C-alpha cells in the first residue's frame, strides 16, 4: 500500500507541474495576443465621422432603386426589349453623374454608355444621324447616350460648329427620325437636365480646383456662361421641334444633383412594367421633373415678361 501511495503522489505532482507549464504557456499566449491586438488597434484607429442624415437617406434610397434597375435590366434581357436613354442639358448640369448612378451596378454586357467625340472627317460627310445609328440598342440592351444627335440642336449652332441651314435641317428631320426609332420597337427616354446659371458657375469653379474633375473642363465650358442666352434660345427651338407624343422630353431640374438622380431613376422604373415583388415609392417630385410642353410654356412666359419689362424701361 505504501508503494502505491508513493506512486499516486508522484503522478499528482507531475500533473500539477504539467498544468503549471500549460497554464503558463496559455497565459503567455494571451499576453502576446493582447499586445498584438493593441498594436493592431493603433494601426487601424477609428475616427468619429459626422454624416448628414439627408446623405444617409439618399444613399439608402439610391441603393434600393439600383436594385430595381438590376431587375429592370433582367426583364429587358428576358423580353428582348430595346431601351434607349438620351441625356442632354447644359454643361455641368449633372448628366454624367446620373448616368454613373444608373449604370453603377448594371451588367455592362447589356448596358452601355455612348459618349462620342467630335466627328471624324469621314463622319462629317455622312448623313448627320448616321454616326449615331450604329450605337442604337439591339434586343435585350440598354444604351445610354451622354449627349446625342441633339448636339446639333444646341452646342453646334451656338459654337458655330454647323451652319444655320444645317441646324434648321436637323430640326426638320429629328422628329421623323425618332418616330422611326419608336415604331421599330425602341423604348425612348429623352432627359434634359436644366441647371441654373448661378449653379453652373459654381460647378465650373469646382472643376477648376478639383484635380479629379479637371478632365471635365473644355473650351466649350469656358464660354457657356457668356453664351447663356444663346443656349436658352436654342433650347427653346429644340423643344418646340422635338417634343412630340411619340418622343416626349422630360425636363429635370438639376441644381440639387441628388434629387435629380433619384427622380430620373424613378421615372425610368415607373415607365416600364418590369417584374418586381417589392412595391417601392416611385412618386416623382413635380418640382424636379416636368414634361417638355410645360417647360415650353414656362419659357414663353419668361420671354413675354422680359419683353414687357423692356417696354416699361424704355
CSV table of C-alpha atoms in Angstrom, one decimal:
chain,number,residue,atom,x,y,z
A,1,UNK,CA,0.0,0.0,0.0
A,2,UNK,CA,2.8,2.4,0.9
A,3,UNK,CA,4.4,1.9,-2.6
A,4,UNK,CA,1.0,2.6,-4.3
A,5,UNK,CA,0.5,5.8,-2.3
A,6,UNK,CA,4.0,7.0,-3.2
A,7,UNK,CA,3.3,6.3,-6.9
A,8,UNK,CA,0.0,8.2,-6.7
A,9,UNK,CA,1.7,11.2,-5.1
A,10,UNK,CA,4.3,11.2,-7.8
A,11,UNK,CA,1.7,11.2,-10.5
A,12,UNK,CA,-0.3,14.1,-8.9
A,13,UNK,CA,2.9,16.1,-8.6
A,14,UNK,CA,3.7,15.5,-12.3
A,15,UNK,CA,0.2,16.5,-13.2
A,16,UNK,CA,0.4,19.8,-11.2
A,17,UNK,CA,3.8,20.6,-12.8
A,18,UNK,CA,2.3,19.9,-16.3
A,19,UNK,CA,-0.7,22.2,-15.5
A,20,UNK,CA,1.6,25.0,-14.5
A,21,UNK,CA,3.6,24.6,-17.7
A,22,UNK,CA,0.4,24.6,-19.9
A,23,UNK,CA,-1.2,27.4,-17.9
A,24,UNK,CA,2.0,29.4,-18.1
A,25,UNK,CA,2.1,29.0,-21.9
A,26,UNK,CA,-1.6,29.9,-22.2
A,27,UNK,CA,-1.0,33.0,-20.1
A,28,UNK,CA,2.0,33.9,-22.2
A,29,UNK,CA,-0.1,33.4,-25.4
A,30,UNK,CA,-2.9,35.6,-24.1
A,31,UNK,CA,-0.4,38.4,-23.2
A,32,UNK,CA,1.1,38.2,-26.7
A,33,UNK,CA,-2.3,38.3,-28.3
A,34,UNK,CA,-3.3,41.3,-26.2
A,35,UNK,CA,-0.1,43.2,-27.3
A,36,UNK,CA,-0.8,42.3,-30.9
A,37,UNK,CA,-4.4,43.4,-30.6
A,38,UNK,CA,-3.4,46.7,-29.1
A,39,UNK,CA,-0.7,47.2,-31.8
A,40,UNK,CA,-3.3,46.4,-34.5
A,41,UNK,CA,-5.9,48.8,-33.0
A,42,UNK,CA,-3.4,51.6,-33.1
A,43,UNK,CA,-2.8,51.0,-36.8
A,44,UNK,CA,-6.5,50.8,-37.5
A,45,UNK,CA,-7.5,53.8,-35.4
A,46,UNK,CA,-11.1,54.7,-35.8
A,47,UNK,CA,-12.2,58.3,-36.2
A,48,UNK,CA,-15.6,59.7,-35.5
A,49,UNK,CA,-17.2,61.0,-38.7
A,50,UNK,CA,-20.4,63.1,-38.9
A,51,UNK,CA,-22.6,62.3,-41.9
A,52,UNK,CA,-25.7,64.3,-42.6
A,53,UNK,CA,-28.9,62.4,-42.2
A,54,UNK,CA,-30.1,63.5,-45.7
A,55,UNK,CA,-27.0,61.9,-47.2
A,56,UNK,CA,-27.6,58.6,-45.5
A,57,UNK,CA,-31.3,58.7,-46.6
A,58,UNK,CA,-30.2,59.5,-50.2
A,59,UNK,CA,-27.7,56.6,-50.2
A,60,UNK,CA,-30.3,54.2,-48.8
A,61,UNK,CA,-32.9,55.2,-51.4
A,62,UNK,CA,-30.4,55.1,-54.2
A,63,UNK,CA,-29.4,51.6,-53.3
A,64,UNK,CA,-33.0,50.4,-53.3
A,65,UNK,CA,-33.6,52.0,-56.7
A,66,UNK,CA,-30.3,50.5,-58.1
A,67,UNK,CA,-31.5,47.0,-57.0
A,68,UNK,CA,-34.7,47.7,-59.0
A,69,UNK,CA,-32.7,48.8,-62.0
A,70,UNK,CA,-31.0,45.4,-62.0
A,71,UNK,CA,-34.4,43.7,-62.0
A,72,UNK,CA,-35.4,46.0,-64.9
A,73,UNK,CA,-32.3,45.1,-66.8
A,74,UNK,CA,-33.0,41.4,-66.4
A,75,UNK,CA,-36.6,42.0,-67.7
A,76,UNK,CA,-35.2,43.9,-70.7
A,77,UNK,CA,-32.9,41.0,-71.5
A,78,UNK,CA,-35.6,38.3,-71.0
A,79,UNK,CA,-38.2,40.1,-73.1
A,80,UNK,CA,-35.7,41.2,-75.8
A,81,UNK,CA,-36.6,44.9,-75.3
A,82,UNK,CA,-34.5,47.7,-76.8
A,83,UNK,CA,-34.1,50.7,-74.4
A,84,UNK,CA,-32.5,54.0,-75.4
A,85,UNK,CA,-31.9,56.8,-72.9
A,86,UNK,CA,-30.7,60.2,-74.1
A,87,UNK,CA,-29.2,62.6,-71.6
A,88,UNK,CA,-29.0,66.3,-72.7
A,89,UNK,CA,-28.6,69.6,-71.0
A,90,UNK,CA,-26.2,72.5,-70.4
A,91,UNK,CA,-22.6,71.8,-69.4
A,92,UNK,CA,-22.2,70.8,-65.7
A,93,UNK,CA,-25.9,70.0,-65.5
A,94,UNK,CA,-25.4,66.6,-63.9
A,95,UNK,CA,-25.9,64.3,-66.9
A,96,UNK,CA,-22.7,62.2,-66.3
A,97,UNK,CA,-23.3,61.8,-62.6
A,98,UNK,CA,-26.8,60.5,-63.2
A,99,UNK,CA,-25.6,58.0,-65.9
A,100,UNK,CA,-23.0,56.8,-63.5
A,101,UNK,CA,-25.6,56.0,-60.7
A,102,UNK,CA,-27.9,54.3,-63.2
A,103,UNK,CA,-25.2,52.0,-64.6
A,104,UNK,CA,-23.1,51.6,-61.4
A,105,UNK,CA,-24.4,48.0,-60.7
A,106,UNK,CA,-25.8,47.0,-64.1
A,107,UNK,CA,-24.3,44.2,-66.1
A,108,UNK,CA,-22.0,46.0,-68.7
A,109,UNK,CA,-22.8,43.3,-71.2
A,110,UNK,CA,-26.3,44.6,-71.5
A,111,UNK,CA,-26.0,48.3,-70.6
A,112,UNK,CA,-23.5,50.6,-72.4
A,113,UNK,CA,-22.8,54.3,-72.3
A,114,UNK,CA,-22.3,56.1,-75.6
A,115,UNK,CA,-20.3,59.3,-75.4
A,116,UNK,CA,-18.9,60.2,-78.8
A,117,UNK,CA,-16.1,62.6,-79.5
A,118,UNK,CA,-16.2,65.2,-82.3
A,119,UNK,CA,-16.9,63.7,-85.7
A,120,UNK,CA,-14.1,62.5,-87.9
A,121,UNK,CA,-13.5,63.9,-91.4
A,122,UNK,CA,-15.4,60.9,-92.9
A,123,UNK,CA,-18.3,61.3,-90.5
A,124,UNK,CA,-18.6,64.9,-91.4
A,125,UNK,CA,-19.5,63.8,-95.0
A,126,UNK,CA,-22.2,61.4,-93.8
A,127,UNK,CA,-25.9,61.9,-93.2
A,128,UNK,CA,-25.9,63.6,-89.7
A,129,UNK,CA,-27.8,60.8,-87.9
A,130,UNK,CA,-25.7,58.1,-89.5
A,131,UNK,CA,-22.8,58.1,-86.9
A,132,UNK,CA,-25.4,57.6,-84.1
A,133,UNK,CA,-27.4,54.8,-85.7
A,134,UNK,CA,-24.7,52.2,-85.2
A,135,UNK,CA,-24.8,52.7,-81.4
A,136,UNK,CA,-28.6,52.1,-81.1
A,137,UNK,CA,-29.6,49.2,-78.8
A,138,UNK,CA,-30.2,45.7,-80.0
A,139,UNK,CA,-32.7,43.3,-78.4
A,140,UNK,CA,-32.1,42.9,-74.7
A,141,UNK,CA,-29.9,46.0,-74.5
A,142,UNK,CA,-30.0,49.4,-72.7
A,143,UNK,CA,-28.0,52.2,-74.4
A,144,UNK,CA,-27.4,55.5,-72.6
A,145,UNK,CA,-26.3,58.4,-74.7
A,146,UNK,CA,-24.2,61.0,-72.8
A,147,UNK,CA,-25.2,63.7,-75.4
A,148,UNK,CA,-26.6,62.6,-78.7
A,149,UNK,CA,-27.7,63.9,-82.1
A,150,UNK,CA,-29.1,66.9,-80.1
A,151,UNK,CA,-25.6,68.4,-80.2
A,152,UNK,CA,-26.9,69.9,-83.4
A,153,UNK,CA,-29.8,71.3,-81.5
A,154,UNK,CA,-27.7,73.2,-79.1
A,155,UNK,CA,-23.9,73.1,-78.9
A,156,UNK,CA,-23.1,73.1,-82.6
A,157,UNK,CA,-25.2,76.1,-83.7
A,158,UNK,CA,-24.2,78.2,-80.6
A,159,UNK,CA,-20.5,77.4,-81.0
A,160,UNK,CA,-20.6,77.8,-84.8
A,161,UNK,CA,-19.8,74.1,-85.5
A,162,UNK,CA,-22.7,73.9,-88.0
A,163,UNK,CA,-24.3,76.3,-90.4
A,164,UNK,CA,-27.8,77.8,-89.7
A,165,UNK,CA,-29.1,75.7,-92.7
A,166,UNK,CA,-27.7,72.5,-91.1
A,167,UNK,CA,-29.3,73.4,-87.8
A,168,UNK,CA,-32.7,74.0,-89.5
A,169,UNK,CA,-32.4,70.8,-91.4
A,170,UNK,CA,-31.8,69.0,-88.2
A,171,UNK,CA,-34.9,70.5,-86.6
A,172,UNK,CA,-37.0,69.4,-89.6
A,173,UNK,CA,-35.7,65.8,-89.6
A,174,UNK,CA,-35.3,64.9,-85.9
A,175,UNK,CA,-38.9,64.2,-85.1
A,176,UNK,CA,-39.3,61.9,-88.1
A,177,UNK,CA,-36.0,60.1,-87.2
A,178,UNK,CA,-37.2,59.5,-83.7
A,179,UNK,CA,-40.6,58.3,-84.9
A,180,UNK,CA,-38.9,55.6,-87.0
A,181,UNK,CA,-36.9,54.6,-83.9
A,182,UNK,CA,-40.0,54.2,-81.8
A,183,UNK,CA,-42.0,52.4,-84.5
A,184,UNK,CA,-39.1,49.9,-84.8
A,185,UNK,CA,-39.6,48.9,-81.2
A,186,UNK,CA,-37.1,51.1,-79.3
A,187,UNK,CA,-38.3,52.4,-75.9
A,188,UNK,CA,-37.0,56.0,-76.0
A,189,UNK,CA,-36.3,58.3,-73.0
A,190,UNK,CA,-35.2,61.9,-73.6
A,191,UNK,CA,-33.9,63.7,-70.5
A,192,UNK,CA,-32.9,67.3,-70.5
A,193,UNK,CA,-31.1,68.4,-67.3
A,194,UNK,CA,-31.8,72.0,-66.5
A,195,UNK,CA,-29.3,73.8,-64.3
A,196,UNK,CA,-29.4,77.5,-63.2
A,197,UNK,CA,-26.7,79.9,-64.4
A,198,UNK,CA,-25.5,80.5,-60.8
A,199,UNK,CA,-25.2,76.8,-60.0
A,200,UNK,CA,-23.4,76.2,-63.3
A,201,UNK,CA,-20.8,78.8,-62.5
A,202,UNK,CA,-20.3,77.2,-59.1
A,203,UNK,CA,-19.7,73.8,-60.6
A,204,UNK,CA,-17.3,75.2,-63.2
A,205,UNK,CA,-15.3,76.7,-60.3
A,206,UNK,CA,-15.2,73.3,-58.6
A,207,UNK,CA,-13.9,71.7,-61.7
A,208,UNK,CA,-11.1,74.2,-61.8
A,209,UNK,CA,-10.0,73.5,-58.3
A,210,UNK,CA,-10.6,69.7,-58.0
A,211,UNK,CA,-7.9,67.7,-59.8
A,212,UNK,CA,-10.3,64.8,-60.1
A,213,UNK,CA,-12.8,66.9,-62.1
A,214,UNK,CA,-10.4,68.9,-64.2
A,215,UNK,CA,-10.7,66.5,-67.1
A,216,UNK,CA,-14.3,67.6,-67.5
A,217,UNK,CA,-13.3,71.2,-68.4
A,218,UNK,CA,-13.3,72.1,-72.1
A,219,UNK,CA,-13.2,75.2,-74.3
A,220,UNK,CA,-16.9,74.9,-74.7
A,221,UNK,CA,-17.4,75.0,-70.9
A,222,UNK,CA,-15.4,78.2,-70.7
A,223,UNK,CA,-17.8,80.0,-73.0
A,224,UNK,CA,-21.1,78.5,-71.6
A,225,UNK,CA,-21.7,81.3,-69.1
A,226,UNK,CA,-21.1,84.1,-71.7
A,227,UNK,CA,-23.3,82.3,-74.2
A,228,UNK,CA,-26.1,81.6,-71.7
A,229,UNK,CA,-28.9,83.4,-73.6
A,230,UNK,CA,-27.9,81.8,-76.9
A,231,UNK,CA,-28.1,78.4,-75.4
A,232,UNK,CA,-31.6,79.3,-74.0
A,233,UNK,CA,-32.8,80.3,-77.4
A,234,UNK,CA,-31.6,77.0,-79.0
A,235,UNK,CA,-33.1,75.0,-76.2
A,236,UNK,CA,-36.5,76.6,-76.9
A,237,UNK,CA,-36.4,75.9,-80.6
A,238,UNK,CA,-35.2,72.3,-80.0
A,239,UNK,CA,-38.0,71.6,-77.5
A,240,UNK,CA,-40.6,73.0,-79.9
A,241,UNK,CA,-39.4,70.9,-82.8
A,242,UNK,CA,-38.8,67.6,-81.0
A,243,UNK,CA,-41.2,67.4,-78.0
A,244,UNK,CA,-43.7,65.0,-79.6
A,245,UNK,CA,-46.2,62.5,-78.4
A,246,UNK,CA,-44.1,59.5,-79.6
A,247,UNK,CA,-40.8,61.0,-78.2
A,248,UNK,CA,-41.5,63.5,-75.4
A,249,UNK,CA,-38.9,65.4,-73.5
A,250,UNK,CA,-38.5,65.0,-69.7
A,251,UNK,CA,-37.1,68.1,-68.1
A,252,UNK,CA,-35.1,67.6,-64.8
A,253,UNK,CA,-34.3,70.5,-62.5
A,254,UNK,CA,-30.7,69.6,-61.5
A,255,UNK,CA,-29.5,72.3,-59.1
A,256,UNK,CA,-29.8,69.6,-56.5
A,257,UNK,CA,-27.9,66.6,-58.0
A,258,UNK,CA,-29.1,64.0,-55.6
A,259,UNK,CA,-32.8,64.8,-56.1
A,260,UNK,CA,-32.3,64.9,-59.9
A,261,UNK,CA,-30.8,61.4,-59.9
A,262,UNK,CA,-33.4,59.9,-57.7
A,263,UNK,CA,-36.3,61.4,-59.7
A,264,UNK,CA,-34.7,60.4,-63.0
A,265,UNK,CA,-34.4,56.7,-61.9
A,266,UNK,CA,-37.9,56.7,-60.5
A,267,UNK,CA,-39.3,57.9,-63.9
A,268,UNK,CA,-37.4,55.1,-65.7
A,269,UNK,CA,-38.7,52.4,-63.3
A,270,UNK,CA,-42.2,53.7,-63.4
A,271,UNK,CA,-42.3,53.8,-67.2
A,272,UNK,CA,-41.6,50.1,-67.9
A,273,UNK,CA,-43.8,47.4,-66.3
A,274,UNK,CA,-41.0,45.0,-65.2
A,275,UNK,CA,-41.3,42.1,-62.8
A,276,UNK,CA,-40.8,43.3,-59.2
A,277,UNK,CA,-42.1,41.8,-55.9
A,278,UNK,CA,-41.3,45.0,-54.0
A,279,UNK,CA,-43.6,48.0,-54.1
A,280,UNK,CA,-41.2,50.9,-53.9
A,281,UNK,CA,-42.2,54.6,-53.5
A,282,UNK,CA,-41.9,55.8,-57.1
A,283,UNK,CA,-43.6,59.1,-56.5
A,284,UNK,CA,-41.9,61.8,-58.6
A,285,UNK,CA,-41.4,65.4,-57.5
A,286,UNK,CA,-43.2,67.8,-59.8
A,287,UNK,CA,-40.7,70.5,-58.7
A,288,UNK,CA,-37.8,68.4,-60.0
A,289,UNK,CA,-39.3,66.6,-63.1
A,290,UNK,CA,-41.7,68.1,-65.6
A,291,UNK,CA,-42.7,67.4,-69.2
A,292,UNK,CA,-41.3,69.3,-72.2
A,293,UNK,CA,-44.6,71.1,-73.1
A,294,UNK,CA,-44.7,72.5,-69.5
A,295,UNK,CA,-41.1,73.8,-70.0
A,296,UNK,CA,-42.0,75.4,-73.3
A,297,UNK,CA,-44.9,77.3,-71.6
A,298,UNK,CA,-42.7,78.4,-68.8
A,299,UNK,CA,-40.0,79.7,-71.2
A,300,UNK,CA,-42.7,81.5,-73.3
A,301,UNK,CA,-44.0,83.2,-70.1
A,302,UNK,CA,-40.4,84.2,-69.1
A,303,UNK,CA,-39.8,85.6,-72.6
A,304,UNK,CA,-43.1,87.6,-72.6
A,305,UNK,CA,-42.2,89.1,-69.1
A,306,UNK,CA,-38.8,90.0,-70.3
A,307,UNK,CA,-40.2,91.8,-73.4
A,308,UNK,CA,-42.8,93.6,-71.2
A,309,UNK,CA,-40.1,94.8,-68.9
A,310,UNK,CA,-38.1,96.2,-71.7
A,311,UNK,CA,-41.1,98.2,-73.0
A,312,UNK,CA,-41.6,99.6,-69.5
A,313,UNK,CA,-37.9,100.5,-69.1
A,314,UNK,CA,-38.0,102.4,-72.5
